[in-house]
mmCIF file of C-alpha atoms in Angstrom:
data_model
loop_
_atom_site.group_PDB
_atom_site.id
_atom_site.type_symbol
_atom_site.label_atom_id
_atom_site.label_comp_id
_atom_site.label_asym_id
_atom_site.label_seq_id
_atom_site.Cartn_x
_atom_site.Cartn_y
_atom_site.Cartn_z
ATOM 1 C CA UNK A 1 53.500 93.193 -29.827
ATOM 2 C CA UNK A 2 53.005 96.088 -32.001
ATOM 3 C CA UNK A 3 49.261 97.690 -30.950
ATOM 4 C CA UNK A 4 48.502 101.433 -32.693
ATOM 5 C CA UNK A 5 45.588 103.107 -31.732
ATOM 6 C CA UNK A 6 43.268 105.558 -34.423
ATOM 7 C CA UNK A 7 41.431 108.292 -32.586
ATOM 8 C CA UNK A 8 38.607 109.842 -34.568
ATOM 9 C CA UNK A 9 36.226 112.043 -32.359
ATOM 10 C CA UNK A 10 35.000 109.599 -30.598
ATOM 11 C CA UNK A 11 36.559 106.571 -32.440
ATOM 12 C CA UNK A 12 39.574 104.701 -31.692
ATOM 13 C CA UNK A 13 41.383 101.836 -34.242
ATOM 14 C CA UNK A 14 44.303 100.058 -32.890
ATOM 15 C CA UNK A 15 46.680 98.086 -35.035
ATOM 16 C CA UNK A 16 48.548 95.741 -34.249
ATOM 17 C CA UNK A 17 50.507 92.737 -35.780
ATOM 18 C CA UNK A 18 52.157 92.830 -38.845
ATOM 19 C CA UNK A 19 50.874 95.541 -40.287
ATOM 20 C CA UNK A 20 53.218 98.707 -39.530
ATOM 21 C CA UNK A 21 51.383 102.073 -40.835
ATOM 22 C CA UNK A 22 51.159 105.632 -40.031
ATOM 23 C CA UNK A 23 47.633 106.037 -41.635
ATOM 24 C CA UNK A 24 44.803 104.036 -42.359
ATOM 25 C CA UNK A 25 43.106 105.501 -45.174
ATOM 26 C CA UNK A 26 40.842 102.934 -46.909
ATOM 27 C CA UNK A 27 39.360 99.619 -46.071
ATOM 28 C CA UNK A 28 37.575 97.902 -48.959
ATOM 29 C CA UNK A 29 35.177 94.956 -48.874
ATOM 30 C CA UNK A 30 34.707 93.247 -52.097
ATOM 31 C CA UNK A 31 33.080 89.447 -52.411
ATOM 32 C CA UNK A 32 36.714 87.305 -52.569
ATOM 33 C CA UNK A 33 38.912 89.779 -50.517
ATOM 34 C CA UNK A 34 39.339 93.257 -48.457
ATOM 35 C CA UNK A 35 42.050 96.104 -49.206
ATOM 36 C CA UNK A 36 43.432 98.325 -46.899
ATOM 37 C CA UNK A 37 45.487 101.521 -48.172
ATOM 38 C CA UNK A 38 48.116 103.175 -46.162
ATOM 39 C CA UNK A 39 49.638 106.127 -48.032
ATOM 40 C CA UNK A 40 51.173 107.267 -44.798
ATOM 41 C CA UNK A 41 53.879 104.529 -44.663
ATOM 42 C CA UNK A 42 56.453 104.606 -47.473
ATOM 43 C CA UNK A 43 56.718 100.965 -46.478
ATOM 44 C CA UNK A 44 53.320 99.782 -47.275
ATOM 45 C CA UNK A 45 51.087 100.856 -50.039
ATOM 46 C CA UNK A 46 48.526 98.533 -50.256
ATOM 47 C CA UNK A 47 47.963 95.278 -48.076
ATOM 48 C CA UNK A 48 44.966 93.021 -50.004
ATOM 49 C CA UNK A 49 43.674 89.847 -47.883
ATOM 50 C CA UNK A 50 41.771 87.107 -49.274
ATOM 51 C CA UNK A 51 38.512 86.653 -47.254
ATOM 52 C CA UNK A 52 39.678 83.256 -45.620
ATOM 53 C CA UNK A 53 42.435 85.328 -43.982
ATOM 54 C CA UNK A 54 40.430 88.201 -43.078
ATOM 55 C CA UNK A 55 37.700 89.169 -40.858
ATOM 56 C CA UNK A 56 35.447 92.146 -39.431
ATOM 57 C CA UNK A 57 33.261 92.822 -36.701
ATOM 58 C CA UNK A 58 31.238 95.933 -37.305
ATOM 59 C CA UNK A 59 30.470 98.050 -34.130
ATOM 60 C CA UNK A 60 26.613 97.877 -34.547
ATOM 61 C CA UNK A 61 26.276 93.493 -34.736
ATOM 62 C CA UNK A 62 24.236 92.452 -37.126
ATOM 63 C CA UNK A 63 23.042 88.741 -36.922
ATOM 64 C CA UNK A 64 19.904 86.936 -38.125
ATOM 65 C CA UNK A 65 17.943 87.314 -35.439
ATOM 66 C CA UNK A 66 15.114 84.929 -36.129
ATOM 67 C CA UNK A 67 17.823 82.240 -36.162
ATOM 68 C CA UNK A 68 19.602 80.347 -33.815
ATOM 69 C CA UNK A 69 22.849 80.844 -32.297
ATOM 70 C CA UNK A 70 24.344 77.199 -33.350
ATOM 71 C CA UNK A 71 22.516 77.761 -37.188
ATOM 72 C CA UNK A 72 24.167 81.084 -37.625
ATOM 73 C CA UNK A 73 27.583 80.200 -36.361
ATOM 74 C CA UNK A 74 27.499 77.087 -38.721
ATOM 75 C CA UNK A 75 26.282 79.276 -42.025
ATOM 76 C CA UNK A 76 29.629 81.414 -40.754
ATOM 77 C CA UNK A 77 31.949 78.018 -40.635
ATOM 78 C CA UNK A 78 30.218 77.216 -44.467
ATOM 79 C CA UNK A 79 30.810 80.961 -45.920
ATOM 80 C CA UNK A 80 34.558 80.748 -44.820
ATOM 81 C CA UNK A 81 34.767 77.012 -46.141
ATOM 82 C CA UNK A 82 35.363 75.479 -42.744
ATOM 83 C CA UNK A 83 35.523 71.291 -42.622
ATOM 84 C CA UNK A 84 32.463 71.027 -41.256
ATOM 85 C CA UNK A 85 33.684 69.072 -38.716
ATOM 86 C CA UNK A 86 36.446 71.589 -37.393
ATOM 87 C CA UNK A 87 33.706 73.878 -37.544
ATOM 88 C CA UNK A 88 31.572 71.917 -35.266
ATOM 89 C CA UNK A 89 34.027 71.412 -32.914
ATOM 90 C CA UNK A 90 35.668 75.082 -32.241
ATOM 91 C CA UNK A 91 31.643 76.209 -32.446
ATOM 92 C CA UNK A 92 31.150 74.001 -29.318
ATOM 93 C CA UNK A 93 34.403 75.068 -27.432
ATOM 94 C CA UNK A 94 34.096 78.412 -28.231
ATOM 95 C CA UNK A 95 30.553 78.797 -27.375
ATOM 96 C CA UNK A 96 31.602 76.809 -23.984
ATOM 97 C CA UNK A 97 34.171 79.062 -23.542
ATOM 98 C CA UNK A 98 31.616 82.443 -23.252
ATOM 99 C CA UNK A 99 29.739 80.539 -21.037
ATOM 100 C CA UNK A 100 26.756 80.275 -24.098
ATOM 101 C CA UNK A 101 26.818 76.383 -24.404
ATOM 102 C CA UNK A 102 23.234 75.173 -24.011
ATOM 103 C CA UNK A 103 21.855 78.421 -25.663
ATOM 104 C CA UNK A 104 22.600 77.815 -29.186
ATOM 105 C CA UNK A 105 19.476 76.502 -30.117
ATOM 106 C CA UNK A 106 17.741 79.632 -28.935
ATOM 107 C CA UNK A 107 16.891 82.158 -31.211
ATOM 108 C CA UNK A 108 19.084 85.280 -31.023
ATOM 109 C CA UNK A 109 16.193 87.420 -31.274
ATOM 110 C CA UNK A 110 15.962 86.419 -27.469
ATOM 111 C CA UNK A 111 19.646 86.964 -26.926
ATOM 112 C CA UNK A 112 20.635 90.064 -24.735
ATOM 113 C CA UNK A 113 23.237 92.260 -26.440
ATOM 114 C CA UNK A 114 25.725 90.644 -24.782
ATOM 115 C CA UNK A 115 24.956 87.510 -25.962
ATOM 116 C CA UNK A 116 24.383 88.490 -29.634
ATOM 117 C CA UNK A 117 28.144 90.246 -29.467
ATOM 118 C CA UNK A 118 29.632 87.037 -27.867
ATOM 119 C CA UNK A 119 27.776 85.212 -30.513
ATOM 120 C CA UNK A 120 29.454 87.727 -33.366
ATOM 121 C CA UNK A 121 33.454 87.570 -32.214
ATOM 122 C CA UNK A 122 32.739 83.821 -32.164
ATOM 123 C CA UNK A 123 32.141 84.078 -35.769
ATOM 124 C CA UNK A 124 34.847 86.527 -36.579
ATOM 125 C CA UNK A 125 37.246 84.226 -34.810
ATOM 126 C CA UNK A 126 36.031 80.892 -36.225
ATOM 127 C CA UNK A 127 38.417 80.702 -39.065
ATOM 128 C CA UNK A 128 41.436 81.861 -37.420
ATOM 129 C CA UNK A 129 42.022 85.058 -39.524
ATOM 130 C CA UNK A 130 45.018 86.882 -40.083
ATOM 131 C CA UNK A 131 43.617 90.250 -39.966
ATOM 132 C CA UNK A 132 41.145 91.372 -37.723
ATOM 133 C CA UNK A 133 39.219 94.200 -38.356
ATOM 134 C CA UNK A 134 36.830 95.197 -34.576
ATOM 135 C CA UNK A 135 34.566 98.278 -34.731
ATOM 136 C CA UNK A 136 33.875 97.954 -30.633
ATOM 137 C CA UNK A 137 34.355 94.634 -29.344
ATOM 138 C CA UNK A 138 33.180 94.991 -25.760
ATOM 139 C CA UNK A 139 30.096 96.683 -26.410
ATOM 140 C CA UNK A 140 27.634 95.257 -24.678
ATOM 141 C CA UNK A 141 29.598 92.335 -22.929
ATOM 142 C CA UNK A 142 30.002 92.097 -18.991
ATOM 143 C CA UNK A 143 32.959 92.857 -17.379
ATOM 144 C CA UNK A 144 34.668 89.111 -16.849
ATOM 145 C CA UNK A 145 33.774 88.815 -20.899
ATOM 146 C CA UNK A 146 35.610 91.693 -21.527
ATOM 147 C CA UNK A 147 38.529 90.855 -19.761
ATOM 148 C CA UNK A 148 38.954 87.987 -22.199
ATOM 149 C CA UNK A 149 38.623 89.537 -25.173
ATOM 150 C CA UNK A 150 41.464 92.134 -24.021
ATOM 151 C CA UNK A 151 43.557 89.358 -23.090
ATOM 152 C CA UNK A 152 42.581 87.252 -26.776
ATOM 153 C CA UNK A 153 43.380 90.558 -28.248
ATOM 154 C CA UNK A 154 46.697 90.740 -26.720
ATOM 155 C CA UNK A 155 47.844 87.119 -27.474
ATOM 156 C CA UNK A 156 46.102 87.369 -30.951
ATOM 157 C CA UNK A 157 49.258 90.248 -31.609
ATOM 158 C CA UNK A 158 51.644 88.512 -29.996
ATOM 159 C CA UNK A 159 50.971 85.641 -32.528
ATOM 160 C CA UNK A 160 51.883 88.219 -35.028
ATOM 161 C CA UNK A 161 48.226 88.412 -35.781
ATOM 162 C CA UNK A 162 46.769 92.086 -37.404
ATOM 163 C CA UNK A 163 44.052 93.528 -35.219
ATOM 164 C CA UNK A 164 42.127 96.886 -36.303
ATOM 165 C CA UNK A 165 40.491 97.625 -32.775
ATOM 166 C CA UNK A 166 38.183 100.224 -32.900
ATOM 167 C CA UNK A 167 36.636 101.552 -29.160
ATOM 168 C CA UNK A 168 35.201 104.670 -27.281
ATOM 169 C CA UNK A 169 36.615 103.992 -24.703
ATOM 170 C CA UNK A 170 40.091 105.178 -23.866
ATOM 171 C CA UNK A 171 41.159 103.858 -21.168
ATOM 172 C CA UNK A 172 41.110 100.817 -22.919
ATOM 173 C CA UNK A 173 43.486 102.035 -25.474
ATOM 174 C CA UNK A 174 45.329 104.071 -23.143
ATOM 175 C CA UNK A 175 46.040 100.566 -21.538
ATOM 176 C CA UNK A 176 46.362 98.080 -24.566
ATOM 177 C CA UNK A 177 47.751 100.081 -27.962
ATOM 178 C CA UNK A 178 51.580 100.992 -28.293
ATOM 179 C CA UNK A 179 50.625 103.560 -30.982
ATOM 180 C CA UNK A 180 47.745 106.063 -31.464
ATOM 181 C CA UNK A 181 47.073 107.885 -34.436
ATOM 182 C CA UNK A 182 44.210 111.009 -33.684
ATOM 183 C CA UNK A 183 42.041 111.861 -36.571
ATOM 184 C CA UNK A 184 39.362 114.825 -36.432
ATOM 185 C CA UNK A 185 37.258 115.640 -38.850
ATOM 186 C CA UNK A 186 38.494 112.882 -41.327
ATOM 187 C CA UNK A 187 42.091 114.181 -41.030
ATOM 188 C CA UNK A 188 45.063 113.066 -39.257
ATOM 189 C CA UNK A 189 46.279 115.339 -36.268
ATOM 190 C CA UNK A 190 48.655 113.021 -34.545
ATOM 191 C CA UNK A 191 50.389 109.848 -33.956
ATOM 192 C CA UNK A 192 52.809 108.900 -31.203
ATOM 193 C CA UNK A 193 52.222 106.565 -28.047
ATOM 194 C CA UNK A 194 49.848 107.007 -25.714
ATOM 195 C CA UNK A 195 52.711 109.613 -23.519
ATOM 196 C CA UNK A 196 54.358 111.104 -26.401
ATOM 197 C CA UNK A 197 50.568 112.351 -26.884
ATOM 198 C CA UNK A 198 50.605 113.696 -23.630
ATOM 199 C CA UNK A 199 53.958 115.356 -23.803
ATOM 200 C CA UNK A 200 52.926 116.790 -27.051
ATOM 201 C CA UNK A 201 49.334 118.168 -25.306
ATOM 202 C CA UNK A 202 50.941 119.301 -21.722
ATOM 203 C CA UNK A 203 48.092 116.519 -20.719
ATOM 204 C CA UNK A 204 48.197 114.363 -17.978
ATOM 205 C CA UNK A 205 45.731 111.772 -19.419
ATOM 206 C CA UNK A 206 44.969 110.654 -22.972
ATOM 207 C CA UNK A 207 41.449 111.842 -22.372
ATOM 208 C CA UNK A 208 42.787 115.155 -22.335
ATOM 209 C CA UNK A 209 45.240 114.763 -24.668
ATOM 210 C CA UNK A 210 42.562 113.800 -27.319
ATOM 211 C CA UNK A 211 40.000 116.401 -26.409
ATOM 212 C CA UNK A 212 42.702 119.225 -26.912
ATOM 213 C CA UNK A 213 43.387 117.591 -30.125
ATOM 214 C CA UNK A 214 40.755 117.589 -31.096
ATOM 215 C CA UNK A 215 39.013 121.053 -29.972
ATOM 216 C CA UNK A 216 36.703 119.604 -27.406
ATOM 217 C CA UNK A 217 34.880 121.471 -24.848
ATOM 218 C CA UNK A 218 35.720 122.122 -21.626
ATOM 219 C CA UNK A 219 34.278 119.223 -19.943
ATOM 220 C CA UNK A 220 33.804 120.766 -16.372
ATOM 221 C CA UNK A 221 32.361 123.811 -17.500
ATOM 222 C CA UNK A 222 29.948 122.244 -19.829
ATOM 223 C CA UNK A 223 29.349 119.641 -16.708
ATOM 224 C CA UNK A 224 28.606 122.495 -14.488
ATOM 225 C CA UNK A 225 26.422 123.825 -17.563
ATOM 226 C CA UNK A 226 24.398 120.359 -17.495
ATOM 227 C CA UNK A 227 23.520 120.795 -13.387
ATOM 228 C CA UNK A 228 22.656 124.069 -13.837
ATOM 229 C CA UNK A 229 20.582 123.841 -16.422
ATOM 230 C CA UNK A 230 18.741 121.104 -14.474
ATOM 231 C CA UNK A 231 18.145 123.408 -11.732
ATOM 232 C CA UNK A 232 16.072 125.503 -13.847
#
């Protein structure tokens, strides 16, 4: 498994699968397919999916709210020209399988957050892309539902699956990407694994490694700034 992990401020976008690039430049969204540009690899110059192999999941969900879980999941199986009777069935195991069978009549207006992102990565996954593209994929779900999108994450690369994982949170991609790439202010910094950022930093922790990468403050003093100023 081959998992790289971007770094931009606050951003991180892991890679992994058969995609092998230093940068990731460009992703493009047009009605029949997606591009993505790496003019960091000598390798690869441009990598263009057809929609049916492709798939996103932005970071901030957006679903129709005023519908129903089951209607919206089934308009996803129709745009990606699902048999409808495939689509019916993974709809039903899937939604089993986050533990949201019996709630896809509701409206997802009433959904909680978690529910609503459950409800999304089922319809990113309903097709079985190729590429992957996740702008924060355990936002909002509880801890045993993150745990299995880690793991589906994992096994999804070791299928030889591509998977752009995006996250805030770096433990996570301290723990899951083989390769980071840190990007500040729109420009590339760094790249190496997760300890050959250390090494480079004299960190102990990729925390640290990105904040001195990336100019950030230091956090205890500003901390310390933060209880003071309360004190006031």
């Amino acid at each position: 498994m081959r998992l790289a992990s971007f770094l931009a401020a606050a951003l991180a976008l892991a890679i992994t699968g058969p995609v092998h690039a230093q940068s990731w430049d460009e992703y493009t969204n047009r009605e029949d397919h997606f591009t993505v540009n790496f003019p960091g690899d000598p390798t690869v110059e441009k990598i263009t999916y057809k929609t049916e192999k492709g798939t996103s999941l932005p970071g901030n969900v957006y679903t129709a709210k005023d519908a129903r879980g089951g209607e919206y999941l089934e308009l996803i199986g129709c745009l990606y020209h699902l048999d409808p009777k495939t689509a019916a069935t993974r709809r039903r195991e899937l939604l089993e399988l986050f533990g949201l069978l019996g709630n896809e009549q509701d409206r997802m207006s009433e959904y909680s957050k978690g529910m609503r992102q459950k409800t999304a990565i089922i319809g990113a996954l309903m097709h079985r892309p190729e590429v992957l593209i996740m702008d924060e994929p355990l936002d909002g779900l509880d801890a045993n539902a993150a745990m299995i999108v880690k793991e589906l994450l994992k096994q999804m690369a070791a299928q030889g699956k591509t998977v752009l994982f995006c996250s805030h949170i770096l433990e996570v991609v301290d723990r899951m990407c083989t390769k980071i790439v840190v990007i500040n202010h729109g420009r590339m910094v760094a790249s190496g694994t997760s300890d050959e950022l250390k090494q480079q930093t004299g960190q102990t922790s990729l925390d640290a490694a990105f904040g001195k990468l990336t100019g950030g403050q230091d956090v205890g003093r500003v901390a310390a700034d933060f209880l003071s100023a309360l004190e006031k």
